[in-house]
Coordinates of C-alpha atoms in Angstrom, one line a residue:
M1 CA 15.2 24.1 -17.4
S2 CA 13.7 20.8 -16.3
K3 CA 10.7 20.9 -14.1
K4 CA 10.9 19.5 -10.6
Y5 CA 8.4 17.2 -8.8
Y6 CA 7.7 16.1 -5.3
I7 CA 5.8 13.0 -4.3
H8 CA 4.5 12.2 -0.9
S9 CA 2.3 9.2 0.3
T10 CA 0.0 9.7 3.2
A11 CA -0.4 6.0 3.6
A12 CA 1.8 4.0 6.0
G13 CA 2.5 0.5 4.9
C14 CA 0.1 0.3 1.9
T15 CA 2.0 -1.5 -0.8
S16 CA -0.4 -0.5 -3.6
N17 CA 0.0 3.2 -2.7
L18 CA 3.8 3.0 -2.6
W19 CA 3.9 1.1 -5.9
E20 CA 1.7 3.8 -7.5
S21 CA 4.1 6.5 -6.2
A22 CA 6.9 4.7 -7.9
V23 CA 4.8 4.6 -11.1
Y24 CA 4.4 8.4 -11.0
D25 CA 8.1 8.8 -10.2
D26 CA 9.1 6.7 -13.3
Y27 CA 6.6 8.6 -15.5
F28 CA 7.9 12.0 -14.5
K29 CA 11.5 10.8 -15.1
S30 CA 10.4 9.7 -18.6
E31 CA 9.3 13.3 -19.2
E32 CA 12.8 14.5 -18.1
M33 CA 11.7 16.0 -14.9
N34 CA 13.8 15.9 -11.7
R35 CA 12.6 14.7 -8.4
V36 CA 13.1 16.9 -5.3
F37 CA 12.4 16.0 -1.7
K38 CA 11.2 19.3 -0.4
P39 CA 7.8 20.6 -1.6
D40 CA 9.3 24.2 -1.5
D41 CA 11.6 23.2 -4.4
A42 CA 8.9 21.6 -6.6
D43 CA 6.9 22.8 -9.6
V44 CA 4.6 19.8 -9.3
I45 CA 3.4 18.2 -6.0
V46 CA 1.8 14.8 -6.0
V47 CA -0.1 13.9 -2.8
N48 CA -0.8 10.1 -3.0
T49 CA -3.6 9.6 -0.5
C50 CA -5.3 6.8 1.4
S51 CA -8.9 6.5 2.5
V52 CA -9.1 2.9 3.8
T53 CA -10.2 4.2 7.3
P54 CA -11.4 7.5 8.6
G55 CA -8.0 7.9 10.3
F56 CA -6.1 7.7 7.1
E57 CA -8.6 10.0 5.4
V58 CA -8.1 12.6 8.1
Q59 CA -4.3 12.2 7.7
S60 CA -4.7 12.7 3.9
E61 CA -6.8 15.9 4.4
K62 CA -4.4 17.4 6.9
Y63 CA -1.5 16.9 4.5
I64 CA -3.5 18.4 1.6
E65 CA -4.4 21.4 3.9
K66 CA -0.7 21.8 4.8
M67 CA 0.3 21.9 1.1
M68 CA -2.5 24.3 0.2
R69 CA -1.4 26.6 3.1
T70 CA 2.3 26.5 2.5
Q71 CA 2.7 25.8 -1.2
M72 CA -0.3 26.9 -3.2
G73 CA -0.5 30.6 -2.2
D74 CA -0.3 33.7 -4.3
K75 CA 3.5 33.5 -4.6
A76 CA 3.2 30.1 -6.3
K77 CA 0.8 30.8 -9.1
D78 CA 2.6 28.3 -11.5
K79 CA 2.9 25.5 -9.0
K80 CA 0.6 22.5 -9.5
M81 CA -0.7 20.0 -7.1
I82 CA -2.1 16.6 -8.0
I83 CA -4.2 14.7 -5.4
A84 CA -4.1 11.0 -6.2
G85 CA -4.9 7.7 -4.5
C86 CA -8.0 6.2 -3.0
Y87 CA -9.1 9.4 -1.1
S88 CA -9.2 11.2 -4.5
A89 CA -11.4 8.4 -5.9
I90 CA -14.1 8.4 -3.3
R91 CA -13.9 12.1 -2.2
A92 CA -13.8 13.8 -5.6
E93 CA -16.6 16.2 -4.8
K94 CA -15.1 17.2 -1.5
I95 CA -11.7 17.9 -3.2
D96 CA -13.5 20.1 -5.8
D97 CA -15.5 22.0 -3.1
A98 CA -12.6 22.4 -0.6
W99 CA -9.5 22.9 -2.7
A100 CA -9.9 22.7 -6.5
K101 CA -12.3 25.6 -6.7
E102 CA -10.0 27.6 -4.6
H103 CA -7.0 27.1 -6.8
E104 CA -7.1 26.3 -10.6
N105 CA -3.8 24.4 -10.4
V106 CA -5.2 21.7 -8.0
T107 CA -6.3 18.5 -9.8
H108 CA -7.4 15.1 -8.6
I109 CA -7.0 11.7 -10.3
R110 CA -8.0 8.2 -9.5
P111 CA -5.2 5.6 -8.7
V112 CA -2.8 5.5 -11.7
E113 CA -5.1 7.6 -14.0
M114 CA -2.2 8.4 -16.2
E115 CA -4.0 10.1 -19.1
K116 CA -5.7 12.6 -16.8
L117 CA -2.3 13.2 -15.0
A118 CA -0.7 13.9 -18.4
K119 CA -3.5 16.3 -19.4
S120 CA -3.2 18.2 -16.2
L121 CA 0.5 18.8 -16.8
D122 CA 0.1 19.5 -20.6
F123 CA 2.0 16.3 -21.6
D124 CA 1.4 14.6 -24.9
H125 CA 0.1 11.4 -23.4
E126 CA -0.4 9.5 -26.6
K127 CA 3.1 10.3 -27.8
T128 CA 5.1 9.7 -24.7
Y129 CA 3.2 7.3 -22.5
K130 CA 4.5 3.7 -22.2
P131 CA 2.6 0.8 -20.5
I132 CA 3.3 0.6 -16.8
S133 CA 6.1 -1.7 -15.9
T134 CA 7.3 -0.2 -12.6
N135 CA 8.9 -3.0 -10.6
R136 CA 9.5 -1.4 -7.2
F137 CA 8.0 0.4 -4.3
D138 CA 8.7 4.1 -3.7
D139 CA 11.2 4.6 -0.9
I140 CA 9.8 4.4 2.6
S141 CA 11.2 7.8 3.4
N142 CA 8.6 9.4 1.1
C143 CA 5.5 8.2 3.1
E144 CA 3.9 8.8 6.4
S145 CA 5.5 6.5 9.0
T146 CA 4.8 5.8 12.6
I147 CA 7.1 4.9 15.4
P148 CA 6.2 1.2 15.2
H149 CA 7.1 1.3 11.4
K150 CA 10.5 2.9 12.2
I151 CA 11.2 0.3 15.0
V152 CA 10.4 -2.6 12.6
W153 CA 12.7 -1.1 9.9
G154 CA 15.5 -0.6 12.4
I155 CA 15.2 -4.2 13.7
R156 CA 15.0 -5.5 10.2
K157 CA 18.4 -3.9 9.3
V158 CA 20.0 -5.3 12.4
V159 CA 18.6 -8.9 11.9
R160 CA 19.6 -8.9 8.2
A161 CA 23.1 -7.9 9.0
L162 CA 23.4 -10.4 11.9
Y163 CA 21.9 -13.3 9.8
K164 CA 24.2 -12.5 6.9
V165 CA 27.2 -13.0 9.3
L166 CA 25.7 -16.2 10.7
R167 CA 24.8 -17.4 7.1
I168 CA 21.1 -17.9 8.0
E169 CA 19.2 -17.5 4.8
K170 CA 15.9 -19.3 5.4
S171 CA 14.2 -18.2 8.5
Y172 CA 10.8 -17.5 10.1
L173 CA 12.1 -14.3 11.6
L174 CA 13.5 -13.0 8.3
N175 CA 10.3 -13.8 6.6
F176 CA 8.3 -12.1 9.4
L177 CA 10.3 -8.9 9.2
D178 CA 10.4 -8.8 5.4
T179 CA 6.6 -9.3 5.0
M180 CA 5.3 -7.5 8.0
I181 CA 5.5 -4.1 6.3
F182 CA 6.3 -3.3 2.6
S183 CA 9.9 -4.3 2.0
D184 CA 12.9 -2.9 0.1
G185 CA 14.9 -5.2 -2.2
F186 CA 11.8 -6.8 -3.8
Y187 CA 11.0 -6.9 -7.5
V188 CA 7.3 -5.9 -7.6
I189 CA 5.0 -7.5 -10.2
E190 CA 1.4 -6.1 -10.5
V191 CA -0.8 -9.0 -11.4
G192 CA -4.0 -7.1 -11.3
H193 CA -6.2 -4.6 -9.4
G194 CA -9.8 -4.2 -8.5
C195 CA -12.2 -6.1 -6.3
A196 CA -15.0 -8.7 -6.9
G197 CA -16.3 -8.6 -3.3
G198 CA -19.5 -7.2 -1.9
C199 CA -18.5 -6.0 1.6
T200 CA -20.9 -3.7 3.3
F201 CA -18.2 -1.6 5.0
C202 CA -15.4 -1.3 2.4
S203 CA -14.8 1.4 -0.2
I204 CA -12.0 -0.3 -2.1
K205 CA -14.3 -1.3 -4.9
Q206 CA -15.3 2.3 -5.4
S207 CA -11.7 3.4 -5.6
R208 CA -10.2 0.5 -7.5
G209 CA -13.2 -0.8 -9.6
F210 CA -13.9 -4.4 -10.6
V211 CA -11.1 -6.9 -11.2
Q212 CA -8.7 -6.3 -14.1
S213 CA -6.0 -8.9 -14.4
Q214 CA -2.6 -9.1 -16.1
E215 CA -2.0 -11.9 -18.6
E216 CA -0.1 -14.8 -17.1
M217 CA 2.7 -14.6 -19.7
T218 CA 3.2 -10.9 -19.0
V219 CA 3.6 -11.7 -15.3
L220 CA 6.0 -14.5 -16.2
D221 CA 8.0 -12.2 -18.5
R222 CA 8.3 -9.8 -15.5
L223 CA 9.5 -12.6 -13.2
N224 CA 12.1 -13.6 -15.8
D225 CA 13.3 -10.0 -16.1
G226 CA 13.7 -9.8 -12.3
L227 CA 15.6 -13.1 -12.2
N228 CA 17.9 -11.9 -15.1
K229 CA 18.6 -8.8 -13.1
G230 CA 19.7 -10.8 -10.1
Y231 CA 16.6 -10.4 -7.9
K232 CA 15.8 -13.2 -5.4
N233 CA 12.7 -11.6 -3.8
F234 CA 9.4 -10.9 -5.7
W235 CA 6.2 -9.3 -4.5
L236 CA 3.0 -10.1 -6.4
L237 CA 0.8 -7.1 -6.1
A238 CA -3.0 -7.1 -6.5
T239 CA -6.0 -5.9 -4.6
D240 CA -7.0 -9.6 -4.5
I241 CA -4.7 -12.3 -5.9
G242 CA -7.5 -14.8 -5.4
A243 CA -9.5 -13.0 -8.0
W244 CA -6.6 -13.0 -10.5
G245 CA -8.1 -14.1 -13.9
L246 CA -11.7 -13.7 -12.8
D247 CA -12.3 -11.1 -15.5
R248 CA -11.0 -13.6 -18.1
N249 CA -12.7 -16.7 -16.7
K250 CA -9.4 -18.2 -15.5
N251 CA -8.4 -19.9 -12.3
P252 CA -5.6 -18.2 -10.3
A253 CA -3.9 -21.5 -9.7
D254 CA -3.4 -22.0 -13.4
L255 CA -2.0 -18.5 -13.7
M256 CA 0.4 -19.1 -10.8
A257 CA 1.7 -22.4 -12.1
P258 CA 4.3 -21.1 -14.6
L259 CA 5.8 -18.9 -11.9
Y260 CA 6.3 -21.8 -9.4
E261 CA 7.5 -24.2 -12.1
K262 CA 10.7 -22.1 -12.4
E263 CA 13.7 -24.0 -10.9
E264 CA 15.6 -20.9 -9.7
D265 CA 15.8 -20.2 -6.0
F266 CA 13.7 -17.2 -5.1
R267 CA 11.1 -15.9 -2.6
V268 CA 7.5 -14.7 -3.2
V269 CA 5.1 -12.6 -1.3
L270 CA 1.5 -12.8 -2.3
N271 CA -0.1 -9.4 -1.4
Y272 CA -3.7 -10.2 -0.7
I273 CA -5.9 -13.3 -1.0
E274 CA -9.5 -12.8 0.1
P275 CA -10.4 -15.6 2.6
R276 CA -13.2 -17.0 0.5
W277 CA -10.8 -17.9 -2.3
L278 CA -8.7 -19.8 0.1
L279 CA -11.6 -22.1 0.7
Y280 CA -13.0 -22.0 -2.9
H281 CA -9.7 -22.5 -4.9
E282 CA -8.1 -25.4 -3.0
N283 CA -5.7 -25.8 -5.9
I284 CA -3.8 -22.7 -4.9
H285 CA -2.8 -24.3 -1.6
K286 CA 0.1 -26.2 -3.1
Y287 CA 1.7 -22.8 -4.0
L288 CA 1.2 -21.5 -0.5
K289 CA 2.8 -24.7 0.8
D290 CA 5.7 -24.2 -1.5
H291 CA 8.7 -22.8 0.4
K292 CA 9.2 -20.2 -2.3
T293 CA 6.1 -18.4 -0.8
I294 CA 7.2 -16.6 2.4
G295 CA 4.2 -14.3 3.0
V296 CA 0.5 -13.8 2.3
T297 CA -2.2 -11.6 3.7
V298 CA -5.6 -13.3 4.3
P299 CA -7.9 -10.5 5.8
I300 CA -10.6 -12.3 7.7
Q301 CA -11.9 -8.9 9.2
S302 CA -13.6 -10.7 12.1
G303 CA -13.5 -14.0 14.0
S304 CA -17.3 -14.3 14.1
T305 CA -19.0 -16.1 11.2
S306 CA -22.4 -14.4 11.9
L307 CA -20.7 -11.0 11.8
I308 CA -18.9 -11.9 8.6
Y309 CA -22.1 -12.8 6.9
H310 CA -23.8 -9.6 8.3
S311 CA -20.9 -7.7 6.6
G312 CA -21.6 -9.1 3.2
R313 CA -18.7 -11.6 3.1
R314 CA -19.2 -15.3 2.5
Y315 CA -16.9 -17.6 4.5
D316 CA -16.4 -19.1 7.9
P317 CA -13.3 -17.5 9.5
V318 CA -12.7 -20.6 11.6
Q319 CA -12.5 -22.7 8.5
V320 CA -10.1 -20.2 7.0
A321 CA -7.9 -20.4 10.1
D322 CA -8.0 -24.2 9.9
C323 CA -6.9 -24.0 6.3
V324 CA -4.0 -21.7 7.2
E325 CA -2.9 -24.1 9.9
A326 CA -2.9 -27.0 7.4
I327 CA -0.8 -24.9 4.9
K328 CA 1.7 -23.9 7.6
E329 CA 2.3 -27.5 8.5
K330 CA 4.0 -27.9 5.1
N331 CA 5.5 -24.4 5.1
P332 CA 6.2 -23.4 8.7
N333 CA 8.2 -20.3 7.8
L334 CA 5.2 -18.9 5.8
I335 CA 4.0 -15.6 7.4
V336 CA 0.2 -15.3 7.2
K337 CA -1.0 -11.8 8.0
T338 CA -4.6 -10.9 8.6
D339 CA -6.7 -7.8 9.2
I340 CA -9.2 -7.8 12.1
M341 CA -11.7 -5.0 12.4
V342 CA -13.4 -4.0 15.7
G343 CA -16.7 -2.1 16.0
L344 CA -18.4 -3.4 12.9
P345 CA -22.1 -2.8 12.9
N346 CA -23.9 -5.4 15.0
E347 CA -20.7 -6.6 16.7
S348 CA -21.5 -8.2 20.1
W349 CA -19.1 -8.9 22.9
K350 CA -19.3 -12.6 21.8
D351 CA -18.3 -11.6 18.3
F352 CA -15.4 -9.6 19.6
Y353 CA -14.3 -12.5 21.8
M354 CA -14.2 -14.7 18.7
S355 CA -12.0 -12.1 17.0
C356 CA -9.6 -12.1 20.0
K357 CA -9.3 -15.9 19.7
A358 CA -8.6 -15.5 16.0
V359 CA -5.4 -13.5 16.8
F360 CA -3.6 -16.6 17.8
R361 CA -4.3 -18.4 14.5
F362 CA -2.2 -16.0 12.4
D363 CA 1.4 -14.6 12.5
V364 CA 0.7 -10.9 12.0
I365 CA -2.5 -9.1 12.9
V366 CA -3.4 -5.6 11.8
P367 CA -6.1 -4.3 14.1
I368 CA -8.5 -1.8 12.5
I369 CA -11.3 0.2 14.1
F370 CA -14.4 0.4 12.0
G371 CA -15.3 3.8 10.5
V372 CA -18.1 4.6 8.1
R373 CA -17.0 4.8 4.5
P374 CA -19.1 7.0 2.1
G375 CA -21.4 5.2 -0.3
T376 CA -21.2 1.8 1.5
K377 CA -24.2 -0.2 2.8
A378 CA -22.8 -0.1 6.3
E379 CA -23.3 3.7 6.2
R380 CA -27.0 3.0 6.6
D381 CA -26.8 0.2 9.2
P382 CA -28.9 1.0 12.3
N383 CA -26.8 -1.2 14.6
M384 CA -23.8 1.0 15.0
I385 CA -21.4 0.5 17.9
S386 CA -20.7 3.4 20.2
A387 CA -17.3 5.1 20.0
P388 CA -16.2 4.3 23.6
I389 CA -17.0 0.6 23.1
K390 CA -15.1 0.5 19.8
W391 CA -12.0 2.1 21.4
I392 CA -12.1 -0.3 24.3
R393 CA -12.1 -3.2 21.9
M394 CA -9.4 -1.7 19.8
I395 CA -7.1 -1.3 22.8
I396 CA -7.7 -4.9 23.9
L397 CA -7.2 -6.3 20.4
S398 CA -4.1 -4.2 19.7
A399 CA -2.5 -5.4 23.0
L400 CA -3.2 -9.0 22.2
A401 CA -1.9 -8.6 18.6
L402 CA 1.3 -6.8 19.7
S403 CA 2.0 -9.4 22.5
W404 CA 1.5 -12.3 20.1
Q405 CA 3.7 -10.8 17.4
V406 CA 6.5 -10.0 19.8
Y407 CA 6.3 -13.6 21.1
N408 CA 6.5 -14.9 17.5
C409 CA 9.6 -12.7 16.8
I410 CA 11.4 -13.8 19.9
S411 CA 10.6 -17.5 19.5
G412 CA 11.6 -17.3 15.8
F413 CA 14.9 -15.7 16.7
F414 CA 15.8 -18.4 19.3
K415 CA 14.7 -21.1 17.0
D416 CA 17.1 -19.8 14.3
I417 CA 20.0 -19.3 16.7
F418 CA 19.7 -22.7 18.4
G419 CA 19.3 -24.2 14.9
L420 CA 22.9 -23.3 14.2
F421 CA 24.0 -25.7 17.0
R422 CA 21.9 -28.7 16.0
F423 CA 23.7 -32.0 15.7
K424 CA 23.4 -32.7 12.0
K425 CA 24.6 -35.4 9.6
E426 CA 27.9 -34.5 8.1
D427 CA 28.1 -33.4 4.5
P428 CA 29.3 -36.5 2.5
E429 CA 31.6 -34.2 0.5
L430 CA 33.5 -33.2 3.6
L431 CA 34.2 -36.9 4.4
K432 CA 36.1 -37.6 1.2
D433 CA 39.9 -37.9 1.4

């Protein structure tokens, strides 16, 4: 009888996390296991965790505790639980002390640590494992989702249906909704993972390691595969696409060129580009200006240059915003998303004011409240901001971001609708007798 598995992501909106869940899903299917959607029915439970902020870390811990309490008791001696994801990478000791020592069938793995996963389940890894080629995100129903997420997904379905009837294909609003949160219907191509940054507050490098890039021809083969299968939407996935090729002394623009030279009509989302690369690699601008590109995330983290440098990052956020503005002049339907963090160590009210001003230079803003990550330099920074001040700033920034995004959606909708009634030059083909 085939074994059954259950996968749940504790992250909401993390594309890397949902892609990894799809990797595990495909791997288990290759081992002739069957997926179930209730943990009670599973022989193997995978909790794919997130630890980007203390809030997500707590969310991950609560779900693990729930699974330990309801699924890993004496009556389920043969059931196994795999704790995966970023939380597992940076909190391995805590997992051992709190859960793995309590139950021998609890194991933790780093993101996509497939050999250890196979070993924990007694699979013959060398015999059965195939290189990762998963080209999708796991279904959004298998992750933690908030009310705003559900609202966006609902609006997206309605707008897609309406625009299909109205035959609106190229639209700011469609791009906005498709890129605001991870999207269905996209062919996912992982171009690399890992980080080359030196941020004082971030734990991504601990969990993902240094940059490891895919070969450009491998990526091109994946694109061709997607096109041959009828896909029109592609999501290039990486911790930092701006660092694509850094481990092989190659320029990301040179690696992107073969993709954009394709004559077929398709859309591309670039997952993340660290702001410094936008200033350093000016030759990637032409691909952002290309109308094939519909979305990119450029996480400035703060609108204050002095705070950026204090945080170990090396760019002027105002210059980055100016660069984004110049790119959008050529590609106005491009959706540029950014992350802005409040409460970073040493953040003054002036720094916060600069972050508030930065809101209006981007299309989508993800407000984040700073929380200490284990093993980071910021953990030892003496200039911490008090919790009440951080929350006041978070509320203000969130209100500004939400208002601006609603305005962008509404104005984009009316622009699309009124565009249907523009007085346009007749198609010459229609004038022929």
